[in-house]
Amino acid sequence: MDCLFCKIVNREIPGDIVFEDDEVLAFNDINPQAPTHVLIIPKRHIATLNDLEEGDLALVGRLQYVAARLARERGFAEEGYRVVMNCNDLGGQTVYHIHMHLMGGRRFTWPAG
Ligand code: 5GP
Ligand code: ZN
């Protein structure tokens, strides 16, 4: 399958990996938007949030849990951070393998920026 993030999972292309377990991989975003910008993905290919099934609920919870754990390890859990999952074109998704963006180390505004 021609998927960039599957290739990182399979070590076919390099990724700056910061966390791995049986189900999840986390690596630094190549174009960081914050001092910490980590992408947390399931190892199994799921194209978009729309493709989630009920059996994936624990997996998505795990992505969120890993994000919170990395935030704590990096020391910005208490001051705050942002997690984002983009879905499809209008949502800003550019890589069609679901991923959670963990961004920390600066202030974020809402709804823009
Ligand atoms: P999306 O726009 O789909 O929510 O996020 C895709 C993210 O993947 C972007 O933040 C982009 O910088 C990142 N990205 C794209 N190509 C690569 C790559 O080859 N390696 C890494 N580490 N990140 C990538
Ligand atoms: Zn994939």
PDB file of C-alpha atoms and ligand atoms in Angstrom:
ATOM      1  CA  MET A   1       0.000   0.000   0.000  1.00  0.00           C
ATOM      2  CA  ASP A   2       1.320   3.405  -0.955  1.00  0.00           C
ATOM      3  CA  CYS A   3       0.944   5.120   2.399  1.00  0.00           C
ATOM      4  CA  LEU A   4       3.623   7.403   3.807  1.00  0.00           C
ATOM      5  CA  PHE A   5       2.901   6.609   7.441  1.00  0.00           C
ATOM      6  CA  CYS A   6       2.699   2.837   6.832  1.00  0.00           C
ATOM      7  CA  LYS A   7       6.168   3.178   5.326  1.00  0.00           C
ATOM      8  CA  ILE A   8       7.409   4.852   8.512  1.00  0.00           C
ATOM      9  CA  VAL A   9       5.791   2.051  10.566  1.00  0.00           C
ATOM     10  CA  ASN A  10       7.530  -0.553   8.374  1.00  0.00           C
ATOM     11  CA  ARG A  11      10.871   1.318   8.441  1.00  0.00           C
ATOM     12  CA  GLU A  12      10.793   1.717   4.669  1.00  0.00           C
ATOM     13  CA  ILE A  13      11.407   5.424   5.132  1.00  0.00           C
ATOM     14  CA  PRO A  14      12.980   7.053   8.170  1.00  0.00           C
ATOM     15  CA  GLY A  15      10.951   8.587  10.944  1.00  0.00           C
ATOM     16  CA  ASP A  16      12.205  10.425  13.996  1.00  0.00           C
ATOM     17  CA  ILE A  17      10.453   7.989  16.350  1.00  0.00           C
ATOM     18  CA  VAL A  18       9.824   9.078  19.944  1.00  0.00           C
ATOM     19  CA  PHE A  19       7.490   6.305  21.178  1.00  0.00           C
ATOM     20  CA  GLU A  20       6.455   2.844  20.082  1.00  0.00           C
ATOM     21  CA  ASP A  21       4.361   0.003  21.438  1.00  0.00           C
ATOM     22  CA  ASP A  22       2.540  -2.913  19.812  1.00  0.00           C
ATOM     23  CA  GLU A  23      -0.246  -0.771  18.406  1.00  0.00           C
ATOM     24  CA  VAL A  24       1.013   2.792  18.254  1.00  0.00           C
ATOM     25  CA  LEU A  25       3.940   4.743  16.812  1.00  0.00           C
ATOM     26  CA  ALA A  26       4.822   8.379  17.542  1.00  0.00           C
ATOM     27  CA  PHE A  27       7.335  10.459  15.620  1.00  0.00           C
ATOM     28  CA  ASN A  28       8.274  14.091  15.178  1.00  0.00           C
ATOM     29  CA  ASP A  29       6.418  16.034  12.500  1.00  0.00           C
ATOM     30  CA  ILE A  30       8.726  16.932   9.603  1.00  0.00           C
ATOM     31  CA  ASN A  31       7.311  20.496   9.549  1.00  0.00           C
ATOM     32  CA  PRO A  32       6.777  21.335  13.235  1.00  0.00           C
ATOM     33  CA  GLN A  33       4.230  23.989  14.168  1.00  0.00           C
ATOM     34  CA  ALA A  34       5.317  24.133  17.823  1.00  0.00           C
ATOM     35  CA  PRO A  35       8.437  23.353  19.885  1.00  0.00           C
ATOM     36  CA  THR A  36       6.955  19.865  20.358  1.00  0.00           C
ATOM     37  CA  HIS A  37       4.986  18.580  17.375  1.00  0.00           C
ATOM     38  CA  VAL A  38       4.591  14.824  17.472  1.00  0.00           C
ATOM     39  CA  LEU A  39       2.346  12.685  15.296  1.00  0.00           C
ATOM     40  CA  ILE A  40       0.786   9.695  17.057  1.00  0.00           C
ATOM     41  CA  ILE A  41      -0.575   7.008  14.753  1.00  0.00           C
ATOM     42  CA  PRO A  42      -1.985   3.493  14.911  1.00  0.00           C
ATOM     43  CA  LYS A  43       0.396   1.014  13.289  1.00  0.00           C
ATOM     44  CA  ARG A  44      -2.570  -0.459  11.446  1.00  0.00           C
ATOM     45  CA  HIS A  45      -3.679   1.534   8.421  1.00  0.00           C
ATOM     46  CA  ILE A  46      -6.912   3.454   8.940  1.00  0.00           C
ATOM     47  CA  ALA A  47      -7.363   6.149   6.284  1.00  0.00           C
ATOM     48  CA  THR A  48      -9.601   8.690   8.009  1.00  0.00           C
ATOM     49  CA  LEU A  49     -11.620   9.183  11.178  1.00  0.00           C
ATOM     50  CA  ASN A  50     -14.663   8.225   9.088  1.00  0.00           C
ATOM     51  CA  ASP A  51     -13.253   4.719   8.735  1.00  0.00           C
ATOM     52  CA  LEU A  52     -13.211   3.991  12.477  1.00  0.00           C
ATOM     53  CA  GLU A  53     -15.230   1.040  13.658  1.00  0.00           C
ATOM     54  CA  GLU A  54     -16.435   0.206  17.130  1.00  0.00           C
ATOM     55  CA  GLY A  55     -13.583  -2.221  17.540  1.00  0.00           C
ATOM     56  CA  ASP A  56     -11.143   0.692  17.180  1.00  0.00           C
ATOM     57  CA  LEU A  57     -12.341   2.622  20.236  1.00  0.00           C
ATOM     58  CA  ALA A  58      -9.570   1.409  22.530  1.00  0.00           C
ATOM     59  CA  LEU A  59      -7.000   2.153  19.849  1.00  0.00           C
ATOM     60  CA  VAL A  60      -8.123   5.775  19.531  1.00  0.00           C
ATOM     61  CA  GLY A  61      -8.138   6.083  23.311  1.00  0.00           C
ATOM     62  CA  ARG A  62      -4.588   4.814  23.249  1.00  0.00           C
ATOM     63  CA  LEU A  63      -3.526   7.566  20.828  1.00  0.00           C
ATOM     64  CA  GLN A  64      -4.920  10.131  23.249  1.00  0.00           C
ATOM     65  CA  TYR A  65      -3.316   8.428  26.227  1.00  0.00           C
ATOM     66  CA  VAL A  66       0.099   8.393  24.522  1.00  0.00           C
ATOM     67  CA  ALA A  67      -0.310  12.109  23.717  1.00  0.00           C
ATOM     68  CA  ALA A  68      -1.005  12.923  27.362  1.00  0.00           C
ATOM     69  CA  ARG A  69       1.891  10.761  28.494  1.00  0.00           C
ATOM     70  CA  LEU A  70       4.344  12.442  26.119  1.00  0.00           C
ATOM     71  CA  ALA A  71       3.085  15.853  27.280  1.00  0.00           C
ATOM     72  CA  ARG A  72       3.748  14.876  30.871  1.00  0.00           C
ATOM     73  CA  GLU A  73       7.206  13.475  30.077  1.00  0.00           C
ATOM     74  CA  ARG A  74       8.118  16.670  28.265  1.00  0.00           C
ATOM     75  CA  GLY A  75       6.957  18.818  31.155  1.00  0.00           C
ATOM     76  CA  PHE A  76       4.143  20.794  29.513  1.00  0.00           C
ATOM     77  CA  ALA A  77       1.142  18.746  30.610  1.00  0.00           C
ATOM     78  CA  GLU A  78       0.140  21.181  33.317  1.00  0.00           C
ATOM     79  CA  GLU A  79       0.691  24.404  31.385  1.00  0.00           C
ATOM     80  CA  GLY A  80      -1.299  22.956  28.504  1.00  0.00           C
ATOM     81  CA  TYR A  81      -1.047  21.737  24.940  1.00  0.00           C
ATOM     82  CA  ARG A  82      -3.147  20.971  21.910  1.00  0.00           C
ATOM     83  CA  VAL A  83      -4.158  17.742  20.217  1.00  0.00           C
ATOM     84  CA  VAL A  84      -5.723  17.792  16.759  1.00  0.00           C
ATOM     85  CA  MET A  85      -7.028  15.201  14.330  1.00  0.00           C
ATOM     86  CA  ASN A  86      -7.879  16.483  10.867  1.00  0.00           C
ATOM     87  CA  CYS A  87     -10.408  14.672   8.683  1.00  0.00           C
ATOM     88  CA  ASN A  88     -10.550  14.848   4.904  1.00  0.00           C
ATOM     89  CA  ASP A  89     -10.055  17.826   2.632  1.00  0.00           C
ATOM     90  CA  LEU A  90     -11.901  20.626   4.423  1.00  0.00           C
ATOM     91  CA  GLY A  91     -10.534  19.428   7.742  1.00  0.00           C
ATOM     92  CA  GLY A  92      -6.997  19.880   6.466  1.00  0.00           C
ATOM     93  CA  GLN A  93      -6.005  16.222   6.269  1.00  0.00           C
ATOM     94  CA  THR A  94      -3.071  15.701   3.901  1.00  0.00           C
ATOM     95  CA  VAL A  95      -1.856  12.231   4.911  1.00  0.00           C
ATOM     96  CA  TYR A  96      -4.563   9.582   4.707  1.00  0.00           C
ATOM     97  CA  HIS A  97      -3.518   7.417   7.653  1.00  0.00           C
ATOM     98  CA  ILE A  98      -5.119   8.739  10.825  1.00  0.00           C
ATOM     99  CA  HIS A  99      -2.834  10.637  13.146  1.00  0.00           C
ATOM    100  CA  MET A 100      -3.117  12.736  16.249  1.00  0.00           C
ATOM    101  CA  HIS A 101      -1.039  15.917  16.309  1.00  0.00           C
ATOM    102  CA  LEU A 102       0.408  16.648  19.764  1.00  0.00           C
ATOM    103  CA  MET A 103       1.637  20.230  19.916  1.00  0.00           C
ATOM    104  CA  GLY A 104       3.113  21.888  22.963  1.00  0.00           C
ATOM    105  CA  GLY A 105       5.563  24.490  24.137  1.00  0.00           C
ATOM    106  CA  ARG A 106       3.713  27.574  22.942  1.00  0.00           C
ATOM    107  CA  ARG A 107       0.334  29.240  23.373  1.00  0.00           C
ATOM    108  CA  PHE A 108      -2.454  28.324  20.972  1.00  0.00           C
ATOM    109  CA  THR A 109      -5.432  30.483  20.179  1.00  0.00           C
ATOM    110  CA  TRP A 110      -8.916  29.317  19.406  1.00  0.00           C
ATOM    111  CA  PRO A 111     -10.524  29.030  16.897  1.00  0.00           C
ATOM    112  CA  ALA A 112      -7.625  30.177  14.649  1.00  0.00           C
ATOM    113  CA  GLY A 113      -3.931  29.344  14.838  1.00  0.00           C
TER     114      GLY A 113
HETATM  115  P1  5GP B   1      -2.477  16.427   8.323  1.00  0.00           P
HETATM  116  O1  5GP B   1      -2.398  17.690   7.498  1.00  0.00           O
HETATM  117  O2  5GP B   1      -2.808  15.232   7.455  1.00  0.00           O
HETATM  118  O3  5GP B   1      -3.334  16.528   9.528  1.00  0.00           O
HETATM  119  O4  5GP B   1      -1.019  16.211   8.899  1.00  0.00           O
HETATM  120  C1  5GP B   1       0.000  15.589   8.188  1.00  0.00           C
HETATM  121  C2  5GP B   1       1.286  15.955   8.866  1.00  0.00           C
HETATM  122  O5  5GP B   1       2.296  15.073   8.402  1.00  0.00           O
HETATM  123  C3  5GP B   1       1.771  17.389   8.563  1.00  0.00           C
HETATM  124  O6  5GP B   1       1.888  18.105   9.784  1.00  0.00           O
HETATM  125  C4  5GP B   1       3.121  17.166   7.870  1.00  0.00           C
HETATM  126  O7  5GP B   1       4.073  18.129   8.253  1.00  0.00           O
HETATM  127  C5  5GP B   1       3.500  15.775   8.305  1.00  0.00           C
HETATM  128  N1  5GP B   1       4.321  15.058   7.361  1.00  0.00           N
HETATM  129  C6  5GP B   1       4.151  14.982   6.006  1.00  0.00           C
HETATM  130  N2  5GP B   1       5.084  14.197   5.462  1.00  0.00           N
HETATM  131  C7  5GP B   1       5.862  13.744   6.485  1.00  0.00           C
HETATM  132  C8  5GP B   1       6.994  12.875   6.547  1.00  0.00           C
HETATM  133  O8  5GP B   1       7.484  12.348   5.554  1.00  0.00           O
HETATM  134  N3  5GP B   1       7.524  12.640   7.782  1.00  0.00           N
HETATM  135  C9  5GP B   1       7.009  13.213   8.902  1.00  0.00           C
HETATM  136  N4  5GP B   1       7.606  12.931  10.056  1.00  0.00           N
HETATM  137  N5  5GP B   1       5.933  14.018   8.892  1.00  0.00           N
HETATM  138  C10 5GP B   1       5.373  14.285   7.684  1.00  0.00           C
HETATM  139 ZN    ZN B   2      -1.094   3.790   6.286  1.00  0.00          ZN
END
